[in-house]
XYZ file of C-alpha atoms in Angstrom:
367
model
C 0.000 0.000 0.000
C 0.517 3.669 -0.196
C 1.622 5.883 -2.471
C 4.419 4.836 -5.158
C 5.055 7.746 -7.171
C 6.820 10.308 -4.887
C 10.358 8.903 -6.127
C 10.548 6.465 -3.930
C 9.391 3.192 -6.175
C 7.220 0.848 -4.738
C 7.176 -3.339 -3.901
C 3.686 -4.666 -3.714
C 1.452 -7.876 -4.302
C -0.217 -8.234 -7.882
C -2.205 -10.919 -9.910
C -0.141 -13.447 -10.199
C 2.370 -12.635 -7.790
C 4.864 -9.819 -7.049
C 5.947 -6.445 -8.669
C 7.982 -3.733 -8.272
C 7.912 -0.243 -9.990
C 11.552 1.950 -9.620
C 11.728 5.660 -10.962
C 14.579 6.516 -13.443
C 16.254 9.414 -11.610
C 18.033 10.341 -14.983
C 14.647 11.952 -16.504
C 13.297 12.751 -13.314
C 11.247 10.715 -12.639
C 9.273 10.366 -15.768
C 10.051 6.281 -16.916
C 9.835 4.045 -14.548
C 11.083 0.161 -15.200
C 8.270 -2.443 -13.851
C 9.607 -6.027 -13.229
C 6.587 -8.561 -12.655
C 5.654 -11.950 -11.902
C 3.414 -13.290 -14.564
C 0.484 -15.392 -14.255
C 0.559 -18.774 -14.908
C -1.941 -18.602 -17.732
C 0.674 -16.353 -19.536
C 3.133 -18.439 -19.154
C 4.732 -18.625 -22.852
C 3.067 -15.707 -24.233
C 4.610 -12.536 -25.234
C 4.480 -9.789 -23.220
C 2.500 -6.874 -23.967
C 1.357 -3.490 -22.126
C -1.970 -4.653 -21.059
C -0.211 -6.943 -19.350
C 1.960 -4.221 -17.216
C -1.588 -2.238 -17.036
C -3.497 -5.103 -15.569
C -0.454 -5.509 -12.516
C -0.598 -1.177 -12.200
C -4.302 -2.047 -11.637
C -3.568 -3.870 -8.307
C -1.464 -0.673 -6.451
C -3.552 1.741 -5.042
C -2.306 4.819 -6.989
C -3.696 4.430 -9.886
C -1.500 5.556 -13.232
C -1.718 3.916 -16.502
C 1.424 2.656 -18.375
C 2.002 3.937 -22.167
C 4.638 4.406 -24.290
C 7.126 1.389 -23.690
C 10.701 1.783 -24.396
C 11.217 -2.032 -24.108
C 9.603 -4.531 -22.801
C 10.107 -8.757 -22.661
C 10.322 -11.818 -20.755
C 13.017 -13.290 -19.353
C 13.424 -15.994 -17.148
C 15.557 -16.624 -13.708
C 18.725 -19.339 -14.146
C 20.357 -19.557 -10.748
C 23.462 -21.933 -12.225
C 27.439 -20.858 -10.901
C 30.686 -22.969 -12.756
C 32.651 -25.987 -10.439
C 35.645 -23.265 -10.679
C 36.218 -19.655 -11.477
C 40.050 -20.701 -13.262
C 41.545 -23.970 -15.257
C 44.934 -23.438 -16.442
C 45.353 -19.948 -17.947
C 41.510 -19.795 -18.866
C 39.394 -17.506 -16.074
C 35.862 -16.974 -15.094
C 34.170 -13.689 -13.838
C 30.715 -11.776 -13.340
C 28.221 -13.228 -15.328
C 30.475 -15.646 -17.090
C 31.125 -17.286 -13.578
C 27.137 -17.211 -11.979
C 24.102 -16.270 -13.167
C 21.080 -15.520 -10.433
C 17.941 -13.689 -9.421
C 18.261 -9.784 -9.740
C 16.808 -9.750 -6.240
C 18.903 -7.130 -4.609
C 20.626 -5.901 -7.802
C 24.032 -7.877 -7.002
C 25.163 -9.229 -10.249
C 27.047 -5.812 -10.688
C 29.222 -5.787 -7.719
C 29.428 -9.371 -7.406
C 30.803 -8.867 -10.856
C 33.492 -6.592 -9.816
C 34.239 -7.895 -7.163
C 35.302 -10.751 -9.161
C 37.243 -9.112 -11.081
C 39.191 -6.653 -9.081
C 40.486 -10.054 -6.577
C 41.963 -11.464 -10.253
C 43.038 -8.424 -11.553
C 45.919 -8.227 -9.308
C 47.182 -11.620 -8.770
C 46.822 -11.430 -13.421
C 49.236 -8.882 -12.734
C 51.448 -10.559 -10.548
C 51.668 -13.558 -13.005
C 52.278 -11.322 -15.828
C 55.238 -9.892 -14.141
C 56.636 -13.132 -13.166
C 57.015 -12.488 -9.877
C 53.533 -14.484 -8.632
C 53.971 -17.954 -6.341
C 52.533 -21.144 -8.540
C 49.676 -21.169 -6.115
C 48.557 -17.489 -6.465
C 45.674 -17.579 -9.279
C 44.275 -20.531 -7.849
C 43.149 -18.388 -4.514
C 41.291 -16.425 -7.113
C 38.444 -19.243 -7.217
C 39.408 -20.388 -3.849
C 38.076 -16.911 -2.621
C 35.335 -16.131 -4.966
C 32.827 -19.345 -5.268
C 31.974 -19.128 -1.987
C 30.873 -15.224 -2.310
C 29.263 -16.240 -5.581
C 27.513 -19.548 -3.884
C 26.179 -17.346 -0.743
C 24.875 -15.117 -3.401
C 23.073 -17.578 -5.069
C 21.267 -19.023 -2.092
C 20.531 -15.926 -0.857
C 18.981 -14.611 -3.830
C 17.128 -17.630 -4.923
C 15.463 -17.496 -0.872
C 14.349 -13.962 -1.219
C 13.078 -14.697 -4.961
C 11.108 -17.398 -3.754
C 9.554 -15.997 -0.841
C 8.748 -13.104 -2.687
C 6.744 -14.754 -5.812
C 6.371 -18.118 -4.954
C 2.683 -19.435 -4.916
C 3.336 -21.412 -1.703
C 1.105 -21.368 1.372
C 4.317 -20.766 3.632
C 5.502 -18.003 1.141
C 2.308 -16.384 0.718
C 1.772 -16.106 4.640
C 4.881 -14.573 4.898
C 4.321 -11.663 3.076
C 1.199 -11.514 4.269
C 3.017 -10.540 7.550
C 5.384 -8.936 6.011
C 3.018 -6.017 4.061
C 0.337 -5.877 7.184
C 0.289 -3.173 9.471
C 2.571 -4.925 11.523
C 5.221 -5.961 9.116
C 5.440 -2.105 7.690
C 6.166 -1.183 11.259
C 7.831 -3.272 12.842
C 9.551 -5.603 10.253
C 10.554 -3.797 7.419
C 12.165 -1.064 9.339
C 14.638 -4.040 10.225
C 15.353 -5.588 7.082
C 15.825 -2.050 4.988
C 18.225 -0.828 7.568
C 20.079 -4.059 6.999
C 19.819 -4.451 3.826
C 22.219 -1.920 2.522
C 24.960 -3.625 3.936
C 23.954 -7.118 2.289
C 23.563 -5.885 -1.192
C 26.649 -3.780 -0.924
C 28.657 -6.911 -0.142
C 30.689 -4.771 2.947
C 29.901 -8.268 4.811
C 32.563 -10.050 2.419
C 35.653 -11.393 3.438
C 38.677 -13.743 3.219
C 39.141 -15.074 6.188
C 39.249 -18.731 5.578
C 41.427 -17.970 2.258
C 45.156 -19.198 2.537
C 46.528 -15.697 1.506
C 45.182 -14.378 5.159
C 47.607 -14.291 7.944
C 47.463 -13.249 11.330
C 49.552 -13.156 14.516
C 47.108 -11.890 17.234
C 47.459 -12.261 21.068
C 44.958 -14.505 22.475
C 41.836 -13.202 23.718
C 40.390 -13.844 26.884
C 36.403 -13.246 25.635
C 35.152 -12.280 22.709
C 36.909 -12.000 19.632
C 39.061 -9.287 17.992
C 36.992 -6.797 15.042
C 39.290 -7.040 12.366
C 40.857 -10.436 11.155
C 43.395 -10.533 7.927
C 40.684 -11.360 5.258
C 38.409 -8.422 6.196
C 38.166 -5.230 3.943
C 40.130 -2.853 5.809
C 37.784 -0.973 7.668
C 36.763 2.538 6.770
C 38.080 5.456 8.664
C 38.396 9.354 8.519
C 42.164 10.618 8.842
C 43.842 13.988 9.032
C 47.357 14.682 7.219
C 49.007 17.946 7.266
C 47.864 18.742 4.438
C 43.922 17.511 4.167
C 41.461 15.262 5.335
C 41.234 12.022 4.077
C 40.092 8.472 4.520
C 41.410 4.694 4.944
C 39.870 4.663 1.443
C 42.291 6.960 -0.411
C 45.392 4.710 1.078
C 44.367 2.320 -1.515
C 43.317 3.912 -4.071
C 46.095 2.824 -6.129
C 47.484 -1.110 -7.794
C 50.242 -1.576 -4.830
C 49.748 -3.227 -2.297
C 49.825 -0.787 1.512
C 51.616 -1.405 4.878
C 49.872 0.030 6.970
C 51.347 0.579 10.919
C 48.554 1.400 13.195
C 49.275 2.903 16.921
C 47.904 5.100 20.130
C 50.913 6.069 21.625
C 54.544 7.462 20.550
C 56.254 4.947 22.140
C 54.335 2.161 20.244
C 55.173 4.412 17.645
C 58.872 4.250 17.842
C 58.703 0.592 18.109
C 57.112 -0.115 14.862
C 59.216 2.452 13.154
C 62.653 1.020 14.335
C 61.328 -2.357 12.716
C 60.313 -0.756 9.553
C 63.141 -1.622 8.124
C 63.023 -5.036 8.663
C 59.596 -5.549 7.528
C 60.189 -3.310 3.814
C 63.502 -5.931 3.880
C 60.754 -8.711 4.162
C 58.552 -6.877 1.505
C 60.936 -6.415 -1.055
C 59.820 -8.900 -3.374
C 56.677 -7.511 -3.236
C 58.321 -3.900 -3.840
C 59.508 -4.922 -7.243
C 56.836 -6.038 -8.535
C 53.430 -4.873 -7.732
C 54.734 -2.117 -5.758
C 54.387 -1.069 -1.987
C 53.057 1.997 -0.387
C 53.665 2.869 3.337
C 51.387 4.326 6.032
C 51.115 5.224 9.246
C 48.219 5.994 11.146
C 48.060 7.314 14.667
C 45.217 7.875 17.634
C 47.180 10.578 19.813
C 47.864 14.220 19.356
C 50.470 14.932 17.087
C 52.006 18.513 15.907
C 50.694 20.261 12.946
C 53.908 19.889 11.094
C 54.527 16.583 12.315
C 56.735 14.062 10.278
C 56.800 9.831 11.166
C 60.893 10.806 11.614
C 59.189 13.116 15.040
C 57.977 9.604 16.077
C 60.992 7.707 15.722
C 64.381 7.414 17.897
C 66.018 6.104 14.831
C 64.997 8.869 12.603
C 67.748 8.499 10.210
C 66.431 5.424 8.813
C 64.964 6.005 5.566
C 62.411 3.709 5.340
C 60.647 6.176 8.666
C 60.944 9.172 6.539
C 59.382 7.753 3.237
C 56.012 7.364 4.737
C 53.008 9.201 4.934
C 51.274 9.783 8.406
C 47.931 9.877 9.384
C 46.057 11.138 12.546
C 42.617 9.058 13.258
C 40.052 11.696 13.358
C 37.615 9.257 15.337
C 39.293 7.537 18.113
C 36.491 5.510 19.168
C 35.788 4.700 15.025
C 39.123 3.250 15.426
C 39.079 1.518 18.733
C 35.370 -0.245 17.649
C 36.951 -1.497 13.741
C 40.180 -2.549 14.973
C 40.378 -3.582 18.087
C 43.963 -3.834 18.425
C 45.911 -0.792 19.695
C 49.602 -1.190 17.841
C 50.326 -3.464 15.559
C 50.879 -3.769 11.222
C 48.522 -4.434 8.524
C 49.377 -5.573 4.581
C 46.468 -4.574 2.724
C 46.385 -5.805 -0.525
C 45.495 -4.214 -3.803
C 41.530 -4.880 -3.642
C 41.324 -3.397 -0.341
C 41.537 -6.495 1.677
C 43.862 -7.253 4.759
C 46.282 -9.979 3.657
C 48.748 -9.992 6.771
C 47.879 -8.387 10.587
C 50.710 -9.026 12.639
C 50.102 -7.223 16.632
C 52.950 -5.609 17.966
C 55.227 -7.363 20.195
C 54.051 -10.528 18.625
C 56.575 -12.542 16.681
C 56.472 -11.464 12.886
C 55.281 -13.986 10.364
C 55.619 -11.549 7.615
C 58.357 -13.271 5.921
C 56.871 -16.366 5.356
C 53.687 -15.073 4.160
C 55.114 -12.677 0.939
C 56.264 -16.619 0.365
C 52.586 -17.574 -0.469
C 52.499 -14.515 -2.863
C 55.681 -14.290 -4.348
C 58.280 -16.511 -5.968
C-alpha cells in the first residue's frame, strides 16, 4: 500500500504474484522500469502493455502505463561454474554465476570478481607471482558467488512463490505490523547485504594473522576483512582509509595510540620493507602510518621515531585518526601492522610485540 510515485518506487502484491515499480532518476522521474511476476496462464506468451496495465491495476495509486521503451520476458537461471580458473583460462561476473536480480548484485558481485583477479593477473604477468597465487582467485570467490546464489534464490522465492508458507509470509510482512515493525529491520540491513561490505577472506590461505589470544570475545578485524573505513587527518587535508588504496600496490599500513608504540614499529620498519621487497619490485608497496594521539601540525613519522635516520621512517606518509572511538570499535587492536592488498583487503595483521610472520607469508604470494 501507499503511495508509489513520490520517487521512492514501490514493492507490492499483484495478480499473479509480485511487482515492483523503480523511478529513473536520470529523466526525473518520468520512466519508470516495472519487473513482474506473470500469471501462470501467460506463461509462454509474449508480453504486452496490457499486461503491465493489468499488474498497475492492483497498487492503489492508480497511473496507466504507455509508451514502452522495451519490454520482454526473461526468465531466472540460478546456475554458478565448479571453478572460477583452469589453467590460464578464467571466469568472472556473469560468465562465472548467473542468479535472481533480487537485490541488484550481479554488478558488484561482478566486480568484485574481477578486481580479486586483476591483481594476482598482474602478478603472473610480471613473473614475480607464487605457482599457487591464481588458484586463490576461485578459492576466494565461489563461496561469495555460492552465498549469493542461495541468498537470492530465498528472497526470490519468498517473494513470488505461490506457496502457502511463502504467501503467509508476506502476508506478515506487508500488514500493518510488518510495515512497522519488520521492514524497518530488514531495509536498515539491507544496505549492507547488497553492498557486499559483509565479504571477506578469512578462511582464504593468503590471510595471515599473529594476534594475542583473547580472553572473551573475539578481535573486530581479522586478515581477510576489507580494511575498515576510517576518517584521517594529514598535514595537508582530510582524508580516509579509502584513499590509502586507491592505487594497484599493495599498503603497509602501521597502526598505533601512543609514541612509544610508535617508535617501536618504526625502528622495525626496516626489517619488515627488507621482508617486503619482493613484493616492492613487482606490484609495488606503499607505506602508512596511522596514529590515535595528538600529534604537531607539522609533524613528520621521523618526530615519532628514535632512529629517525632510517629512511624507510621518513618515506612514509602519516595519518592522525580523526575518530578515536571509530578506530578503537573497527580494529580492536591498539599497535600493531597491517598488509592490505590491492583490492582493499587485509592480507597480513601481525600485533605488535608478537613474533612477525611476515616473511613467510610474501612466500605464499611471491616466488
Amino acid at each position: 500500500g501507499g503511495k508509489i510515485f513520490d520517487g521512492t518506487g514501490a514493492i507490492g502484491k499483484i495478480e499473479g504474484g509480485m511487482g515492483g515499480f523503480f523511478p529513473y532518476a536520470r529523466d526525473g522521474g518520468a520512466s519508470w522500469r516495472a519487473i513482474i511476476t506473470r500469471r501462470e496462464e501467460d506463461s509462454g506468451a509474449q508480453a504486452s502493455l496490457a499486461e503491465v496495465q493489468r499488474a498497475l491495476d492492483f497498487l492503489p495509486t492508480k497511473a496507466t502505463a504507455r509508451s514502452p521503451r522495451w519490454i520482454s520476458v526473461f526468465a531466472l537461471h540460478s546456475r554458478q561454474v565448479e571453478s572460477y580458473g583452469s589453467g590460464t583460462t578464467f571466469l568472472a561476473g556473469d560468465a562465472a554465476h548467473i542468479h535472481s536480480p533480487a537485490g541488484g548484485q550481479g554488478m558488484n558481485l561482478g566486480l568484485a570478481d574481477s578486481q580479486n583477479l586483476a591483481w594476482k593477473l598482474a602478478m603472473a604477468v610480471q613473473g614475480c607471482a607464487s605457482p599457487g597465487l591464481l588458484d586463490t582467485y576461485s578459492e576466494e570467490r565461489h563461496p561469495v558467488g555460492r552465498r549469493i546464489l542461495t541468498s537470492t534464490d530465498a528472497v526470490f522465492a519468498g517473494m513470488t512463490s505461490p506457496g502457502v508458507l511463502s504467501r503467509a509470509a508476506r502476508g506478515i510482512l506487508f500488514s500493518s505490523f510488518g510495515r512497522k515493525r519488520i521492514l524497518p529491520i530488514l531495509s536498515a540491513r539491507a544496505p549492507k547485504m547488497v553492498s557486499q561490505l559483509w565479504v571477506n577472506y578469512r578462511a582464504s590461505s593468503l590471510s595471515q594473522e599473529v594476534l594475542p589470544w583473547k580472553p572473551w570475545g573475539s578481535w573486530p578485524l581479522h586478515a581477510g576483512d576489507r580494511l575498515p573505513f576510517l576518517t584521517l587527518a594529514s598535514t595537508e587535508k582530510s582524508t580516509t582509509t579509502l584513499d590509502l588504496k586507491r592505487g594497484t600496490s599493495f599498503v603497509l599500513v602501521l597502526f598505533c595510540s601512543s609514541e612509544g608504540a610508535a617508535d617501536l614499529l618504526l625502528s622495525g620498519l626496516d626489517a619488515a620493507r627488507e621482508a617486503l621487497e619482493p613484493i616492492a619490485a613487482g606490484p609495488g608497496l606503499e607505506v602508512s602510518m596511522i596514529v590515535d594521539f595528538m600529534l604537531k601540525a607539522d609533524a613528520t613519522a621521523g618526530d615519532l621515531c628514535s632512529h629517525a635516520s632510517s629512511p624507510a621512517a621518513s618515506a612514509l606518509s602519516l595519518f592522525r585518526v580523526e575518530d578515536s572511538a571509530d578506530f578503537k570499535q573497527k580494529f580492536g587492536l591498539k599497535d600493531g601492522i597491517a598488509l592490505v592488498r590491492p583490492d582493499g583487503y587485509v592480507g597480513y595483521l601481525e600485533a605488535l610485540g608478537m613474533k612477525s610472520q611476515l616473511s613467510s607469508y610474501v612466500r605464499r604470494l611471491t616466488k
